[in-house]
Amino acid sequence: MNEDDNDDVTTATAVLYTPGGQRHESVGRARRNPSDRPVPEIGDELAAGRALADLGAKLIGDGAEDVAQFAGPTYESY
């Protein structure tokens, strides 16, 4: 997980390498409202959480595709 704070925007990048060497990456951002107090930890948490949530969604999608690929044809019984 990498985080970059730039003025009122925090960007977090989550990267995961699978045992097979496949790379998955997601980015999350948090923007501070100019009228709010600057509390960098809040932006860090929100950006990281968004990056991880997106990465999780991508992994679930990849897993579903793999299941469909390896499950073979489906049959209906009447």
PDB file of N, CA and C in Angstrom, residues 15-76:
ATOM      1  N   VAL A  15      -1.535  -2.817  -4.134  1.00  0.00           N
ATOM      2  CA  VAL A  15      -1.009  -3.756  -5.131  1.00  0.00           C
ATOM      3  C   VAL A  15      -0.918  -5.133  -4.487  1.00  0.00           C
ATOM      4  N   LEU A  16      -1.370  -6.140  -5.223  1.00  0.00           N
ATOM      5  CA  LEU A  16      -1.312  -7.524  -4.759  1.00  0.00           C
ATOM      6  C   LEU A  16      -0.706  -8.376  -5.863  1.00  0.00           C
ATOM      7  N   TYR A  17       0.284  -9.186  -5.497  1.00  0.00           N
ATOM      8  CA  TYR A  17       0.862 -10.156  -6.426  1.00  0.00           C
ATOM      9  C   TYR A  17       0.408 -11.548  -5.994  1.00  0.00           C
ATOM     10  N   THR A  18      -0.145 -12.302  -6.919  1.00  0.00           N
ATOM     11  CA  THR A  18      -0.580 -13.658  -6.611  1.00  0.00           C
ATOM     12  C   THR A  18       0.625 -14.589  -6.624  1.00  0.00           C
ATOM     13  N   PRO A  19       0.486 -15.791  -6.044  1.00  0.00           N
ATOM     14  CA  PRO A  19       1.599 -16.744  -6.089  1.00  0.00           C
ATOM     15  C   PRO A  19       2.039 -17.063  -7.522  1.00  0.00           C
ATOM     16  N   GLY A  20       1.118 -16.944  -8.477  1.00  0.00           N
ATOM     17  CA  GLY A  20       1.463 -17.189  -9.879  1.00  0.00           C
ATOM     18  C   GLY A  20       2.105 -16.000 -10.566  1.00  0.00           C
ATOM     19  N   GLY A  21       2.280 -14.893  -9.841  1.00  0.00           N
ATOM     20  CA  GLY A  21       2.939 -13.723 -10.395  1.00  0.00           C
ATOM     21  C   GLY A  21       2.022 -12.701 -11.036  1.00  0.00           C
ATOM     22  N   GLN A  22       0.708 -12.925 -10.950  1.00  0.00           N
ATOM     23  CA  GLN A  22      -0.228 -11.951 -11.520  1.00  0.00           C
ATOM     24  C   GLN A  22      -0.300 -10.729 -10.602  1.00  0.00           C
ATOM     25  N   ARG A  23      -0.332  -9.551 -11.217  1.00  0.00           N
ATOM     26  CA  ARG A  23      -0.354  -8.291 -10.464  1.00  0.00           C
ATOM     27  C   ARG A  23      -1.746  -7.676 -10.538  1.00  0.00           C
ATOM     28  N   HIS A  24      -2.279  -7.307  -9.370  1.00  0.00           N
ATOM     29  CA  HIS A  24      -3.565  -6.615  -9.281  1.00  0.00           C
ATOM     30  C   HIS A  24      -3.311  -5.271  -8.605  1.00  0.00           C
ATOM     31  N   GLU A  25      -3.904  -4.206  -9.150  1.00  0.00           N
ATOM     32  CA  GLU A  25      -3.693  -2.867  -8.591  1.00  0.00           C
ATOM     33  C   GLU A  25      -4.997  -2.087  -8.590  1.00  0.00           C
ATOM     34  N   SER A  26      -5.211  -1.337  -7.519  1.00  0.00           N
ATOM     35  CA  SER A  26      -6.365  -0.448  -7.424  1.00  0.00           C
ATOM     36  C   SER A  26      -5.938   0.843  -6.749  1.00  0.00           C
ATOM     37  N   VAL A  27      -6.643   1.913  -7.087  1.00  0.00           N
ATOM     38  CA  VAL A  27      -6.340   3.232  -6.539  1.00  0.00           C
ATOM     39  C   VAL A  27      -7.578   3.778  -5.847  1.00  0.00           C
ATOM     40  N   GLY A  28      -7.372   4.394  -4.696  1.00  0.00           N
ATOM     41  CA  GLY A  28      -8.447   5.069  -3.976  1.00  0.00           C
ATOM     42  C   GLY A  28      -8.031   6.495  -3.666  1.00  0.00           C
ATOM     43  N   ARG A  29      -8.989   7.400  -3.673  1.00  0.00           N
ATOM     44  CA  ARG A  29      -8.684   8.810  -3.400  1.00  0.00           C
ATOM     45  C   ARG A  29      -9.629   9.362  -2.344  1.00  0.00           C
ATOM     46  N   ALA A  30      -9.129  10.320  -1.595  1.00  0.00           N
ATOM     47  CA  ALA A  30      -9.949  11.050  -0.628  1.00  0.00           C
ATOM     48  C   ALA A  30      -9.609  12.530  -0.765  1.00  0.00           C
ATOM     49  N   ARG A  31     -10.636  13.349  -0.785  1.00  0.00           N
ATOM     50  CA  ARG A  31     -10.441  14.795  -0.920  1.00  0.00           C
ATOM     51  C   ARG A  31     -11.020  15.477   0.317  1.00  0.00           C
ATOM     52  N   ARG A  32     -10.222  16.329   0.936  1.00  0.00           N
ATOM     53  CA  ARG A  32     -10.673  17.057   2.120  1.00  0.00           C
ATOM     54  C   ARG A  32     -11.461  18.281   1.699  1.00  0.00           C
ATOM     55  N   ASN A  33     -12.598  18.461   2.329  1.00  0.00           N
ATOM     56  CA  ASN A  33     -13.384  19.672   2.119  1.00  0.00           C
ATOM     57  C   ASN A  33     -12.585  20.846   2.681  1.00  0.00           C
ATOM     58  N   PRO A  34     -12.398  21.915   1.930  1.00  0.00           N
ATOM     59  CA  PRO A  34     -11.593  23.047   2.411  1.00  0.00           C
ATOM     60  C   PRO A  34     -12.084  23.637   3.731  1.00  0.00           C
ATOM     61  N   SER A  35     -13.347  23.453   4.062  1.00  0.00           N
ATOM     62  CA  SER A  35     -13.855  24.008   5.320  1.00  0.00           C
ATOM     63  C   SER A  35     -13.615  23.076   6.510  1.00  0.00           C
ATOM     64  N   ASP A  36     -13.117  21.854   6.265  1.00  0.00           N
ATOM     65  CA  ASP A  36     -12.831  20.913   7.353  1.00  0.00           C
ATOM     66  C   ASP A  36     -11.424  21.126   7.892  1.00  0.00           C
ATOM     67  N   ARG A  37     -11.234  20.728   9.156  1.00  0.00           N
ATOM     68  CA  ARG A  37      -9.889  20.776   9.742  1.00  0.00           C
ATOM     69  C   ARG A  37      -8.996  19.763   9.025  1.00  0.00           C
ATOM     70  N   PRO A  38      -7.723  20.078   8.837  1.00  0.00           N
ATOM     71  CA  PRO A  38      -6.818  19.103   8.218  1.00  0.00           C
ATOM     72  C   PRO A  38      -6.438  18.002   9.219  1.00  0.00           C
ATOM     73  N   VAL A  39      -6.923  16.793   8.971  1.00  0.00           N
ATOM     74  CA  VAL A  39      -6.575  15.618   9.774  1.00  0.00           C
ATOM     75  C   VAL A  39      -6.114  14.549   8.779  1.00  0.00           C
ATOM     76  N   PRO A  40      -4.811  14.507   8.498  1.00  0.00           N
ATOM     77  CA  PRO A  40      -4.294  13.622   7.449  1.00  0.00           C
ATOM     78  C   PRO A  40      -4.679  12.152   7.623  1.00  0.00           C
ATOM     79  N   GLU A  41      -4.795  11.686   8.872  1.00  0.00           N
ATOM     80  CA  GLU A  41      -5.116  10.278   9.107  1.00  0.00           C
ATOM     81  C   GLU A  41      -6.461   9.896   8.498  1.00  0.00           C
ATOM     82  N   ILE A  42      -7.417  10.824   8.506  1.00  0.00           N
ATOM     83  CA  ILE A  42      -8.737  10.530   7.947  1.00  0.00           C
ATOM     84  C   ILE A  42      -8.630  10.303   6.441  1.00  0.00           C
ATOM     85  N   GLY A  43      -7.918  11.180   5.756  1.00  0.00           N
ATOM     86  CA  GLY A  43      -7.724  11.009   4.316  1.00  0.00           C
ATOM     87  C   GLY A  43      -6.989   9.725   3.991  1.00  0.00           C
ATOM     88  N   ASP A  44      -5.973   9.394   4.820  1.00  0.00           N
ATOM     89  CA  ASP A  44      -5.224   8.152   4.607  1.00  0.00           C
ATOM     90  C   ASP A  44      -6.140   6.939   4.728  1.00  0.00           C
ATOM     91  N   GLU A  45      -6.970   6.933   5.772  1.00  0.00           N
ATOM     92  CA  GLU A  45      -7.871   5.796   5.993  1.00  0.00           C
ATOM     93  C   GLU A  45      -8.897   5.663   4.874  1.00  0.00           C
ATOM     94  N   LEU A  46      -9.491   6.778   4.479  1.00  0.00           N
ATOM     95  CA  LEU A  46     -10.503   6.727   3.421  1.00  0.00           C
ATOM     96  C   LEU A  46      -9.903   6.290   2.087  1.00  0.00           C
ATOM     97  N   ALA A  47      -8.773   6.864   1.723  1.00  0.00           N
ATOM     98  CA  ALA A  47      -8.144   6.509   0.447  1.00  0.00           C
ATOM     99  C   ALA A  47      -7.722   5.040   0.443  1.00  0.00           C
ATOM    100  N   ALA A  48      -7.107   4.582   1.538  1.00  0.00           N
ATOM    101  CA  ALA A  48      -6.677   3.185   1.617  1.00  0.00           C
ATOM    102  C   ALA A  48      -7.879   2.245   1.589  1.00  0.00           C
ATOM    103  N   GLY A  49      -8.920   2.585   2.330  1.00  0.00           N
ATOM    104  CA  GLY A  49     -10.123   1.750   2.336  1.00  0.00           C
ATOM    105  C   GLY A  49     -10.756   1.649   0.964  1.00  0.00           C
ATOM    106  N   ARG A  50     -10.794   2.748   0.247  1.00  0.00           N
ATOM    107  CA  ARG A  50     -11.370   2.739  -1.107  1.00  0.00           C
ATOM    108  C   ARG A  50     -10.522   1.911  -2.060  1.00  0.00           C
ATOM    109  N   ALA A  51      -9.201   2.017  -1.939  1.00  0.00           N
ATOM    110  CA  ALA A  51      -8.321   1.217  -2.799  1.00  0.00           C
ATOM    111  C   ALA A  51      -8.499  -0.271  -2.509  1.00  0.00           C
ATOM    112  N   LEU A  52      -8.576  -0.628  -1.225  1.00  0.00           N
ATOM    113  CA  LEU A  52      -8.731  -2.035  -0.865  1.00  0.00           C
ATOM    114  C   LEU A  52     -10.105  -2.574  -1.254  1.00  0.00           C
ATOM    115  N   ALA A  53     -11.141  -1.759  -1.104  1.00  0.00           N
ATOM    116  CA  ALA A  53     -12.486  -2.191  -1.503  1.00  0.00           C
ATOM    117  C   ALA A  53     -12.538  -2.449  -3.006  1.00  0.00           C
ATOM    118  N   ASP A  54     -11.920  -1.570  -3.784  1.00  0.00           N
ATOM    119  CA  ASP A  54     -11.899  -1.757  -5.236  1.00  0.00           C
ATOM    120  C   ASP A  54     -11.091  -2.998  -5.606  1.00  0.00           C
ATOM    121  N   LEU A  55      -9.962  -3.188  -4.936  1.00  0.00           N
ATOM    122  CA  LEU A  55      -9.143  -4.372  -5.201  1.00  0.00           C
ATOM    123  C   LEU A  55      -9.928  -5.642  -4.873  1.00  0.00           C
ATOM    124  N   GLY A  56     -10.645  -5.634  -3.764  1.00  0.00           N
ATOM    125  CA  GLY A  56     -11.468  -6.786  -3.402  1.00  0.00           C
ATOM    126  C   GLY A  56     -12.530  -7.082  -4.441  1.00  0.00           C
ATOM    127  N   ALA A  57     -13.181  -6.042  -4.941  1.00  0.00           N
ATOM    128  CA  ALA A  57     -14.214  -6.227  -5.969  1.00  0.00           C
ATOM    129  C   ALA A  57     -13.612  -6.816  -7.241  1.00  0.00           C
ATOM    130  N   LYS A  58     -12.431  -6.345  -7.616  1.00  0.00           N
ATOM    131  CA  LYS A  58     -11.765  -6.892  -8.806  1.00  0.00           C
ATOM    132  C   LYS A  58     -11.418  -8.367  -8.614  1.00  0.00           C
ATOM    133  N   LEU A  59     -10.931  -8.719  -7.425  1.00  0.00           N
ATOM    134  CA  LEU A  59     -10.565 -10.108  -7.165  1.00  0.00           C
ATOM    135  C   LEU A  59     -11.791 -11.018  -7.170  1.00  0.00           C
ATOM    136  N   ILE A  60     -12.900 -10.544  -6.621  1.00  0.00           N
ATOM    137  CA  ILE A  60     -14.134 -11.332  -6.653  1.00  0.00           C
ATOM    138  C   ILE A  60     -14.573 -11.549  -8.098  1.00  0.00           C
ATOM    139  N   GLY A  61     -14.485 -10.512  -8.912  1.00  0.00           N
ATOM    140  CA  GLY A  61     -14.829 -10.645 -10.332  1.00  0.00           C
ATOM    141  C   GLY A  61     -13.928 -11.633 -11.047  1.00  0.00           C
ATOM    142  N   ASP A  62     -12.629 -11.555 -10.778  1.00  0.00           N
ATOM    143  CA  ASP A  62     -11.692 -12.500 -11.392  1.00  0.00           C
ATOM    144  C   ASP A  62     -11.998 -13.929 -10.954  1.00  0.00           C
ATOM    145  N   GLY A  63     -12.300 -14.102  -9.677  1.00  0.00           N
ATOM    146  CA  GLY A  63     -12.628 -15.434  -9.174  1.00  0.00           C
ATOM    147  C   GLY A  63     -13.885 -15.986  -9.817  1.00  0.00           C
ATOM    148  N   ALA A  64     -14.887 -15.139  -9.987  1.00  0.00           N
ATOM    149  CA  ALA A  64     -16.133 -15.576 -10.625  1.00  0.00           C
ATOM    150  C   ALA A  64     -15.885 -15.991 -12.071  1.00  0.00           C
ATOM    151  N   GLU A  65     -15.035 -15.247 -12.772  1.00  0.00           N
ATOM    152  CA  GLU A  65     -14.693 -15.618 -14.148  1.00  0.00           C
ATOM    153  C   GLU A  65     -13.968 -16.958 -14.187  1.00  0.00           C
ATOM    154  N   ASP A  66     -13.059 -17.173 -13.233  1.00  0.00           N
ATOM    155  CA  ASP A  66     -12.335 -18.447 -13.185  1.00  0.00           C
ATOM    156  C   ASP A  66     -13.285 -19.605 -12.905  1.00  0.00           C
ATOM    157  N   VAL A  67     -14.222 -19.411 -11.991  1.00  0.00           N
ATOM    158  CA  VAL A  67     -15.198 -20.465 -11.697  1.00  0.00           C
ATOM    159  C   VAL A  67     -15.992 -20.795 -12.952  1.00  0.00           C
ATOM    160  N   ALA A  68     -16.448 -19.776 -13.655  1.00  0.00           N
ATOM    161  CA  ALA A  68     -17.227 -19.999 -14.876  1.00  0.00           C
ATOM    162  C   ALA A  68     -16.403 -20.730 -15.932  1.00  0.00           C
ATOM    163  N   GLN A  69     -15.131 -20.391 -16.022  1.00  0.00           N
ATOM    164  CA  GLN A  69     -14.264 -21.022 -17.020  1.00  0.00           C
ATOM    165  C   GLN A  69     -14.037 -22.501 -16.711  1.00  0.00           C
ATOM    166  N   PHE A  70     -13.844 -22.829 -15.448  1.00  0.00           N
ATOM    167  CA  PHE A  70     -13.510 -24.201 -15.079  1.00  0.00           C
ATOM    168  C   PHE A  70     -14.726 -25.057 -14.745  1.00  0.00           C
ATOM    169  N   ALA A  71     -15.883 -24.449 -14.611  1.00  0.00           N
ATOM    170  CA  ALA A  71     -17.081 -25.203 -14.240  1.00  0.00           C
ATOM    171  C   ALA A  71     -17.600 -26.044 -15.399  1.00  0.00           C
ATOM    172  N   GLY A  72     -17.307 -25.645 -16.608  1.00  0.00           N
ATOM    173  CA  GLY A  72     -17.793 -26.385 -17.764  1.00  0.00           C
ATOM    174  C   GLY A  72     -19.227 -26.015 -18.078  1.00  0.00           C
ATOM    175  N   PRO A  73     -19.805 -26.707 -19.045  1.00  0.00           N
ATOM    176  CA  PRO A  73     -21.168 -26.367 -19.460  1.00  0.00           C
ATOM    177  C   PRO A  73     -22.186 -26.706 -18.372  1.00  0.00           C
ATOM    178  N   THR A  74     -23.247 -25.958 -18.358  1.00  0.00           N
ATOM    179  CA  THR A  74     -24.325 -26.230 -17.413  1.00  0.00           C
ATOM    180  C   THR A  74     -25.459 -26.934 -18.137  1.00  0.00           C
ATOM    181  N   TYR A  75     -26.179 -27.750 -17.422  1.00  0.00           N
ATOM    182  CA  TYR A  75     -27.287 -28.504 -17.998  1.00  0.00           C
ATOM    183  C   TYR A  75     -28.539 -28.257 -17.170  1.00  0.00           C
ATOM    184  N   GLU A  76     -29.654 -28.225 -17.844  1.00  0.00           N
ATOM    185  CA  GLU A  76     -30.930 -28.088 -17.152  1.00  0.00           C
ATOM    186  C   GLU A  76     -31.658 -29.416 -17.229  1.00  0.00           C
TER     187      GLU A  76
END
